[in-house]
Short mmCIF file of C-alpha atoms and ligand atoms in Angstrom, two decimals:
data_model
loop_
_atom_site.label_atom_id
_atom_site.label_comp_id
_atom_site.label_asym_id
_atom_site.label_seq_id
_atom_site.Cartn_x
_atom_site.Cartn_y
_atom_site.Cartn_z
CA UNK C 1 132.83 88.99 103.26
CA UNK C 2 134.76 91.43 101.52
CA UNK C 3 133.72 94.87 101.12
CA UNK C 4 135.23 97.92 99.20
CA UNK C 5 135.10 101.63 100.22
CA UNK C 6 136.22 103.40 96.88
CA UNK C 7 136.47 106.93 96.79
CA UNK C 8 138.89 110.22 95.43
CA UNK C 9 140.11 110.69 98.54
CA UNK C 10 141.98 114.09 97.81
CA UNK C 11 143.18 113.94 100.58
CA UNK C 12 141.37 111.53 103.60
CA UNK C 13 140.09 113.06 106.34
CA UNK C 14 139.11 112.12 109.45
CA UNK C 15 135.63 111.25 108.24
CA UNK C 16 136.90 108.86 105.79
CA UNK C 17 138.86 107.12 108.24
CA UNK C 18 136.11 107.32 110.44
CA UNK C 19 133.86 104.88 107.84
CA UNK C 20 136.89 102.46 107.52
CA UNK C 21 137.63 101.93 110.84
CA UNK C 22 133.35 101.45 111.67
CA UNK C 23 133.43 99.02 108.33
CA UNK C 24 136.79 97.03 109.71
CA UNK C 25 134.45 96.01 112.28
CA UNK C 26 131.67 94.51 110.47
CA UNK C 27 133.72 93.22 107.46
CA UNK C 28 136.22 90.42 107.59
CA UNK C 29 138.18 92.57 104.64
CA UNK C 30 138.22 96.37 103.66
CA UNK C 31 139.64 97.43 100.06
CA UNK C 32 139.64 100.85 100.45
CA UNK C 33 140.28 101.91 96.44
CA UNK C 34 141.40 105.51 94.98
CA UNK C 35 139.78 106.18 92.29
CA UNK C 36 142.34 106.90 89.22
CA UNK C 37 140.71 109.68 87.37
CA UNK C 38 142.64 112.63 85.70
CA UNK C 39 139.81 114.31 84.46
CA UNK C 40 138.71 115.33 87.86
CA UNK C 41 142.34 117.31 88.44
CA UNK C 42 143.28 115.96 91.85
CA UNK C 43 145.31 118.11 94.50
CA UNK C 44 147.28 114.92 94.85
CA UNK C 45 148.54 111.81 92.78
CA UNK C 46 147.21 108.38 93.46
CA UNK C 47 150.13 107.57 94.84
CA UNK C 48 150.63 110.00 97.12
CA UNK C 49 146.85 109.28 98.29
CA UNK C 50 147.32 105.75 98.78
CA UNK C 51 150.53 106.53 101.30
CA UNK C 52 148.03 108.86 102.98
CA UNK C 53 145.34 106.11 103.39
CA UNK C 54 148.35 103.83 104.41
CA UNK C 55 149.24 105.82 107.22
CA UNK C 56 146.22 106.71 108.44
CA UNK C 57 144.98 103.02 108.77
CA UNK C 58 147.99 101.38 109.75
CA UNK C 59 146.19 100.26 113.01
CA UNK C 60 143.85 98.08 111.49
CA UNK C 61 144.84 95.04 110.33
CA UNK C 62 141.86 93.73 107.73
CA UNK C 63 142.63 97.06 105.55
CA UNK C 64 144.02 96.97 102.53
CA UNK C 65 144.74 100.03 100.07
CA UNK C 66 144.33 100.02 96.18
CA UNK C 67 143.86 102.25 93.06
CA UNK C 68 141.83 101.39 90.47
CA UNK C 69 140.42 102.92 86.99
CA UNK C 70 137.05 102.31 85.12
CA UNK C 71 134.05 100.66 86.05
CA UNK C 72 133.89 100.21 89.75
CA UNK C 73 131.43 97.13 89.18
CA UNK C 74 134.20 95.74 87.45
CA UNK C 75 136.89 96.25 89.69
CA UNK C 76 134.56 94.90 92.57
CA UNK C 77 134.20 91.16 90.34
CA UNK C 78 137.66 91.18 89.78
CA UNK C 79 138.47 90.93 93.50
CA UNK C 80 135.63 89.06 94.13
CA UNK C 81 134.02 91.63 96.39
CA UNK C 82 130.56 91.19 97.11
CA UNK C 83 129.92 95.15 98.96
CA UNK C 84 130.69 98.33 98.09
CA UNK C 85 130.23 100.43 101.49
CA UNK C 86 129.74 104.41 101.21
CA UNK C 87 129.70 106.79 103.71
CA UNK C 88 126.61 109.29 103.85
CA UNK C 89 126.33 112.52 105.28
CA UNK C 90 123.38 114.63 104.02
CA UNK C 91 120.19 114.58 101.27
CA UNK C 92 122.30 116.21 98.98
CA UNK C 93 125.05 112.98 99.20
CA UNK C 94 121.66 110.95 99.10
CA UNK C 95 120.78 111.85 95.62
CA UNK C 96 124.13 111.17 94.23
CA UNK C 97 124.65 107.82 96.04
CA UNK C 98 121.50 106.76 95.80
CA UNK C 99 121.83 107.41 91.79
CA UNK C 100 124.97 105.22 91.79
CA UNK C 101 124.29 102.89 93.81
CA UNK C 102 120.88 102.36 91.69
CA UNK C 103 123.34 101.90 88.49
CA UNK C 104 125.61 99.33 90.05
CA UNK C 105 123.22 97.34 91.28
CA UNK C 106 121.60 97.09 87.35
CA UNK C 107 124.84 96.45 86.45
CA UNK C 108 124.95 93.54 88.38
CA UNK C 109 121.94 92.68 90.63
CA UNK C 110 124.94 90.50 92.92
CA UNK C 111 126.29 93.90 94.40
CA UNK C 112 124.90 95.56 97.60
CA UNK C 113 125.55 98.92 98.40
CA UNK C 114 125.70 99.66 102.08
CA UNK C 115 125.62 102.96 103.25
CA UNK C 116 126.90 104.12 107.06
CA UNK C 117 126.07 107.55 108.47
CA UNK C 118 129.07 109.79 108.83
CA UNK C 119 129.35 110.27 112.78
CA UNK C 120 127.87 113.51 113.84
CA UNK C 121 130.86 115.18 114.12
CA UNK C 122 132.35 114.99 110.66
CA UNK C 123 129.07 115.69 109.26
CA UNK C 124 129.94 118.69 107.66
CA UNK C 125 133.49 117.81 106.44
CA UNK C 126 134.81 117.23 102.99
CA UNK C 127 138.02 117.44 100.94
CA UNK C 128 137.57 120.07 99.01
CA UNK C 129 136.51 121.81 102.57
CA UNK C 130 139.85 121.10 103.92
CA UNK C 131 141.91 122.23 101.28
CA UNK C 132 139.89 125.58 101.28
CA UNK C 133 140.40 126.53 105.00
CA UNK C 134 144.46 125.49 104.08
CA UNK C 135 144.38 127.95 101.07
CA UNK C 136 142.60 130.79 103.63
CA UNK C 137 145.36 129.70 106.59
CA UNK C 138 142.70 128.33 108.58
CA UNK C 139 143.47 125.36 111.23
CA UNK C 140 142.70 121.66 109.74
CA UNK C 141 144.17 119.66 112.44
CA UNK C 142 140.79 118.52 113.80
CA UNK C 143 139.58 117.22 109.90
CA UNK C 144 142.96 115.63 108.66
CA UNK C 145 145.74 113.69 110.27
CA UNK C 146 148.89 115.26 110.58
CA UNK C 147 150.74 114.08 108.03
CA UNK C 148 148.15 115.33 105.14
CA UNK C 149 147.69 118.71 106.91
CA UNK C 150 151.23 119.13 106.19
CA UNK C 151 150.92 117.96 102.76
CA UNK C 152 148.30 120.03 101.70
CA UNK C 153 150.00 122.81 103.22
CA UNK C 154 153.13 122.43 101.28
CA UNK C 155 150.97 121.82 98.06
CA UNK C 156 148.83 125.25 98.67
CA UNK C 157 151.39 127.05 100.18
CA UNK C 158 154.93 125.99 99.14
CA UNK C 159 155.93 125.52 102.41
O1 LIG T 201 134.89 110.23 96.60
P1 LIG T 201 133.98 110.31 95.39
O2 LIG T 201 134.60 111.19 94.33
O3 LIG T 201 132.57 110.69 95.73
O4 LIG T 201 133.92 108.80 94.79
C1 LIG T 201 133.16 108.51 93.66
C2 LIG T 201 133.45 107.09 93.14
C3 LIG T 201 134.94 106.85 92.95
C4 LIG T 201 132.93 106.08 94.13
C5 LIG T 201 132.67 106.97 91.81
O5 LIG T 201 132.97 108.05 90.99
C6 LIG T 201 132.96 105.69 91.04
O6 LIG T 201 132.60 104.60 91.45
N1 LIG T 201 133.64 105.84 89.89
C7 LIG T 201 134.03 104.74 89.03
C8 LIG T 201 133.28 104.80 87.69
C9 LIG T 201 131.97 104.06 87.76
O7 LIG T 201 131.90 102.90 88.12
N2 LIG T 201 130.88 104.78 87.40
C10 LIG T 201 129.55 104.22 87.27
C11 LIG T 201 128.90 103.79 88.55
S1 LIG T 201 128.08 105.04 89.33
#
């Protein structure tokens, strides 16, 4: 069964890589897919996010990394996916994944959504967490790997 894990991922952190490499092992195929979308003014291109997720998941070998834009739904028939697998770590994501998962599956009633609790410890992290504690000089080697600490460091701090 394939399964996708589609996100921003602006950058990955160590609780995204966390839900691939806990889906690897209970899918015979992971897409993990960045989401193209301008509007949301990313820190980093697709491209660059894509190398990111490359690197970081090198180790497993039924990972694959894509981009896509539009409907997710539609992506997911186009590759003949059949689950779309989110990672959850609060109420707050609850109400927000619940909605969307809720509209995929009325856009087609074939698509599950499965959901996986983050791990304890990355219960609190986030993107937009990491590349605050960068722009304050805080230490982000526990939430990202190295290479995307030092990426968001250059982008922040021109260094
Ligand atoms: O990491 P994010 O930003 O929480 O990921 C959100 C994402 C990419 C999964 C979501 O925005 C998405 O699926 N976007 C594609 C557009 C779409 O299909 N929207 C309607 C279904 S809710």
């Amino acid at each position: 069964m394939i399964a996708v894990y589609p996100g921003s991922f602006d950058p990955i952190t160590y609780g995204h890589i966390d839900i691939i490499e806990r889906s690897s092992k209970k899918f015979e195929k992971i897409i993990v897919s960045v989401l193209k979308n301008p509007a949301k003014n990313p820190m980093f291109s697709v491209n660059e996010r894509v190398k990111f997720i490359e690197e970081a998941t090198k180790h497993l070998d039924n990972v694959i990394v894509d981009s896509f834009s539009g409907l997710l739904i539609d992506y997911v028939k186009q590759n003949n996916i059949s689950i779309i697998v989110k990672g959850l770590r609060s109420t707050t994501d609850f109400e927000y994944e619940l909605q969307m998962a809720l509209t995929n599956k009325c856009l087609d009633q074939n698509i599950e959504t499965v959901f996986l609790m983050t791990s304890s410890n990355y219960i609190y992290l986030s993107s937009s967490l990491v590349k605050d504690v960068v722009k304050f000089n805080g230490d982000v080697s526990k939430f990202v790997p190295p290479v995307v600490r030092e990426a968001v460091i250059r982008k922040i701090k021109g260094v």
